[in-house]
């Protein structure tokens, strides 16, 4: 068995504090759900590998950003070099939906040289009784921003993989169409084939360790 990837996509998760960015990412990368997760301080780092088509493997490099305003100057330096990401809000918090427009504007102004690709994600869909944002309203927001929309729940694992898969395929399609081109001085998309032949158990352990690596920025 080998570790081989053809592209690397740098992806950010953006949204107000407590919308569930870390919970969603942990569910996707580690397959776990934690009721209580410490708020992200600065930026956390994760890695996942996906096969977008037979024989075509993508390394996803995730940057989970802090939503608090006091960390905004730190997180800006990370999403500046991203290919795109999940723009998240909490379905039980109307204010977090209203904030997505500002998050989208801020990122779109700073990401160069290509326009980032985002998916609008309404999180915590399992909290039906506490819901403040209806699907129609969220879809209207997504349409106004030119984005696709999905609702997810890290707790029930609803649409978690679908959200990341949709984003990955959108970025991959942009690369295939020439809308995004790997460049030496831009980290959003990297094109490379890295091969390392190792024993299956060793590969599994290596991937697990790589997923758990974090970058704490203060």
mmCIF file of N, CA and C in Angstrom, residues 14-19 67-69 72 87-103 120 130-134 137 141:
data_model
loop_
_atom_site.group_PDB
_atom_site.id
_atom_site.type_symbol
_atom_site.label_atom_id
_atom_site.label_comp_id
_atom_site.label_asym_id
_atom_site.label_seq_id
_atom_site.Cartn_x
_atom_site.Cartn_y
_atom_site.Cartn_z
ATOM 1 N N UNK A 14 -14.871 28.704 8.482
ATOM 2 C CA UNK A 14 -15.111 30.051 8.969
ATOM 3 C C UNK A 14 -16.511 30.187 9.550
ATOM 4 N N UNK A 15 -16.658 31.091 10.488
ATOM 5 C CA UNK A 15 -17.948 31.346 11.089
ATOM 6 C C UNK A 15 -17.770 31.854 12.497
ATOM 7 N N UNK A 16 -18.848 32.355 13.085
ATOM 8 C CA UNK A 16 -18.790 32.877 14.440
ATOM 9 C C UNK A 16 -18.374 31.799 15.435
ATOM 10 N N UNK A 17 -17.936 32.239 16.590
ATOM 11 C CA UNK A 17 -17.573 31.326 17.664
ATOM 12 C C UNK A 17 -18.779 30.487 18.086
ATOM 13 N N UNK A 18 -18.562 29.219 18.370
ATOM 14 C CA UNK A 18 -19.549 28.244 18.863
ATOM 15 C C UNK A 18 -20.545 27.755 17.817
ATOM 16 N N UNK A 19 -20.323 28.021 16.531
ATOM 17 C CA UNK A 19 -21.243 27.485 15.521
ATOM 18 C C UNK A 19 -20.997 25.994 15.277
ATOM 19 N N UNK A 67 -13.411 31.884 15.951
ATOM 20 C CA UNK A 67 -14.439 32.830 15.531
ATOM 21 C C UNK A 67 -14.432 34.129 16.302
ATOM 22 N N UNK A 68 -13.711 34.164 17.433
ATOM 23 C CA UNK A 68 -13.706 35.371 18.246
ATOM 24 C C UNK A 68 -12.983 36.513 17.550
ATOM 25 N N UNK A 69 -13.492 37.713 17.728
ATOM 26 C CA UNK A 69 -12.935 38.895 17.074
ATOM 27 C C UNK A 69 -11.477 39.121 17.454
ATOM 28 N N UNK A 72 -9.041 37.571 15.108
ATOM 29 C CA UNK A 72 -9.264 37.787 13.676
ATOM 30 C C UNK A 72 -7.972 38.086 12.911
ATOM 31 N N UNK A 87 -18.321 27.826 5.028
ATOM 32 C CA UNK A 87 -18.781 29.039 5.692
ATOM 33 C C UNK A 87 -19.964 28.620 6.558
ATOM 34 N N UNK A 88 -19.753 28.592 7.881
ATOM 35 C CA UNK A 88 -20.713 27.946 8.760
ATOM 36 C C UNK A 88 -21.499 28.918 9.646
ATOM 37 N N UNK A 89 -22.741 28.515 9.931
ATOM 38 C CA UNK A 89 -23.538 29.216 10.930
ATOM 39 C C UNK A 89 -24.327 28.193 11.731
ATOM 40 N N UNK A 90 -24.848 28.618 12.857
ATOM 41 C CA UNK A 90 -25.605 27.765 13.764
ATOM 42 C C UNK A 90 -27.097 27.960 13.491
ATOM 43 N N UNK A 91 -27.783 26.878 13.149
ATOM 44 C CA UNK A 91 -29.213 26.959 12.836
ATOM 45 C C UNK A 91 -30.059 27.418 14.019
ATOM 46 N N UNK A 92 -29.497 27.378 15.218
ATOM 47 C CA UNK A 92 -30.232 27.835 16.395
ATOM 48 C C UNK A 92 -29.846 29.264 16.792
ATOM 49 N N UNK A 93 -29.059 29.912 15.949
ATOM 50 C CA UNK A 93 -28.569 31.263 16.247
ATOM 51 C C UNK A 93 -28.668 32.131 14.996
ATOM 52 N N UNK A 94 -29.709 32.954 14.931
ATOM 53 C CA UNK A 94 -29.938 33.768 13.747
ATOM 54 C C UNK A 94 -28.790 34.745 13.476
ATOM 55 N N UNK A 95 -28.206 35.276 14.522
ATOM 56 C CA UNK A 95 -27.121 36.236 14.352
ATOM 57 C C UNK A 95 -25.938 35.619 13.607
ATOM 58 N N UNK A 96 -25.696 34.334 13.841
ATOM 59 C CA UNK A 96 -24.564 33.677 13.177
ATOM 60 C C UNK A 96 -24.791 33.574 11.668
ATOM 61 N N UNK A 97 -26.056 33.477 11.250
ATOM 62 C CA UNK A 97 -26.357 33.480 9.814
ATOM 63 C C UNK A 97 -26.075 34.852 9.227
ATOM 64 N N UNK A 98 -26.497 35.888 9.922
ATOM 65 C CA UNK A 98 -26.276 37.255 9.444
ATOM 66 C C UNK A 98 -24.787 37.560 9.319
ATOM 67 N N UNK A 99 -23.977 36.927 10.169
ATOM 68 C CA UNK A 99 -22.525 37.169 10.142
ATOM 69 C C UNK A 99 -21.837 36.532 8.940
ATOM 70 N N UNK A 100 -22.478 35.541 8.322
ATOM 71 C CA UNK A 100 -21.814 34.848 7.215
ATOM 72 C C UNK A 100 -21.523 35.780 6.043
ATOM 73 N N UNK A 101 -22.387 36.759 5.855
ATOM 74 C CA UNK A 101 -22.147 37.701 4.755
ATOM 75 C C UNK A 101 -20.850 38.476 4.965
ATOM 76 N N UNK A 102 -20.593 38.887 6.217
ATOM 77 C CA UNK A 102 -19.370 39.617 6.528
ATOM 78 C C UNK A 102 -18.143 38.711 6.425
ATOM 79 N N UNK A 103 -18.274 37.468 6.901
ATOM 80 C CA UNK A 103 -17.167 36.517 6.766
ATOM 81 C C UNK A 103 -16.830 36.314 5.286
ATOM 82 N N UNK A 120 -21.990 27.125 1.911
ATOM 83 C CA UNK A 120 -22.655 27.616 3.113
ATOM 84 C C UNK A 120 -23.235 26.425 3.862
ATOM 85 N N UNK A 130 -34.984 23.986 18.774
ATOM 86 C CA UNK A 130 -34.314 25.261 19.027
ATOM 87 C C UNK A 130 -34.012 26.040 17.750
ATOM 88 N N UNK A 131 -34.417 25.525 16.650
ATOM 89 C CA UNK A 131 -34.091 26.124 15.354
ATOM 90 C C UNK A 131 -34.665 27.534 15.207
ATOM 91 N N UNK A 132 -33.819 28.452 14.745
ATOM 92 C CA UNK A 132 -34.235 29.836 14.510
ATOM 93 C C UNK A 132 -34.178 30.219 13.035
ATOM 94 N N UNK A 133 -33.438 29.434 12.249
ATOM 95 C CA UNK A 133 -33.262 29.733 10.823
ATOM 96 C C UNK A 133 -33.874 28.612 10.000
ATOM 97 N N UNK A 134 -34.840 28.948 9.156
ATOM 98 C CA UNK A 134 -35.481 27.958 8.302
ATOM 99 C C UNK A 134 -34.667 27.756 7.027
ATOM 100 N N UNK A 137 -34.787 30.439 4.264
ATOM 101 C CA UNK A 137 -34.031 31.657 4.552
ATOM 102 C C UNK A 137 -32.541 31.450 4.313
ATOM 103 N N UNK A 141 -29.926 33.180 1.497
ATOM 104 C CA UNK A 141 -28.627 33.766 1.798
ATOM 105 C C UNK A 141 -27.556 33.148 0.897
#
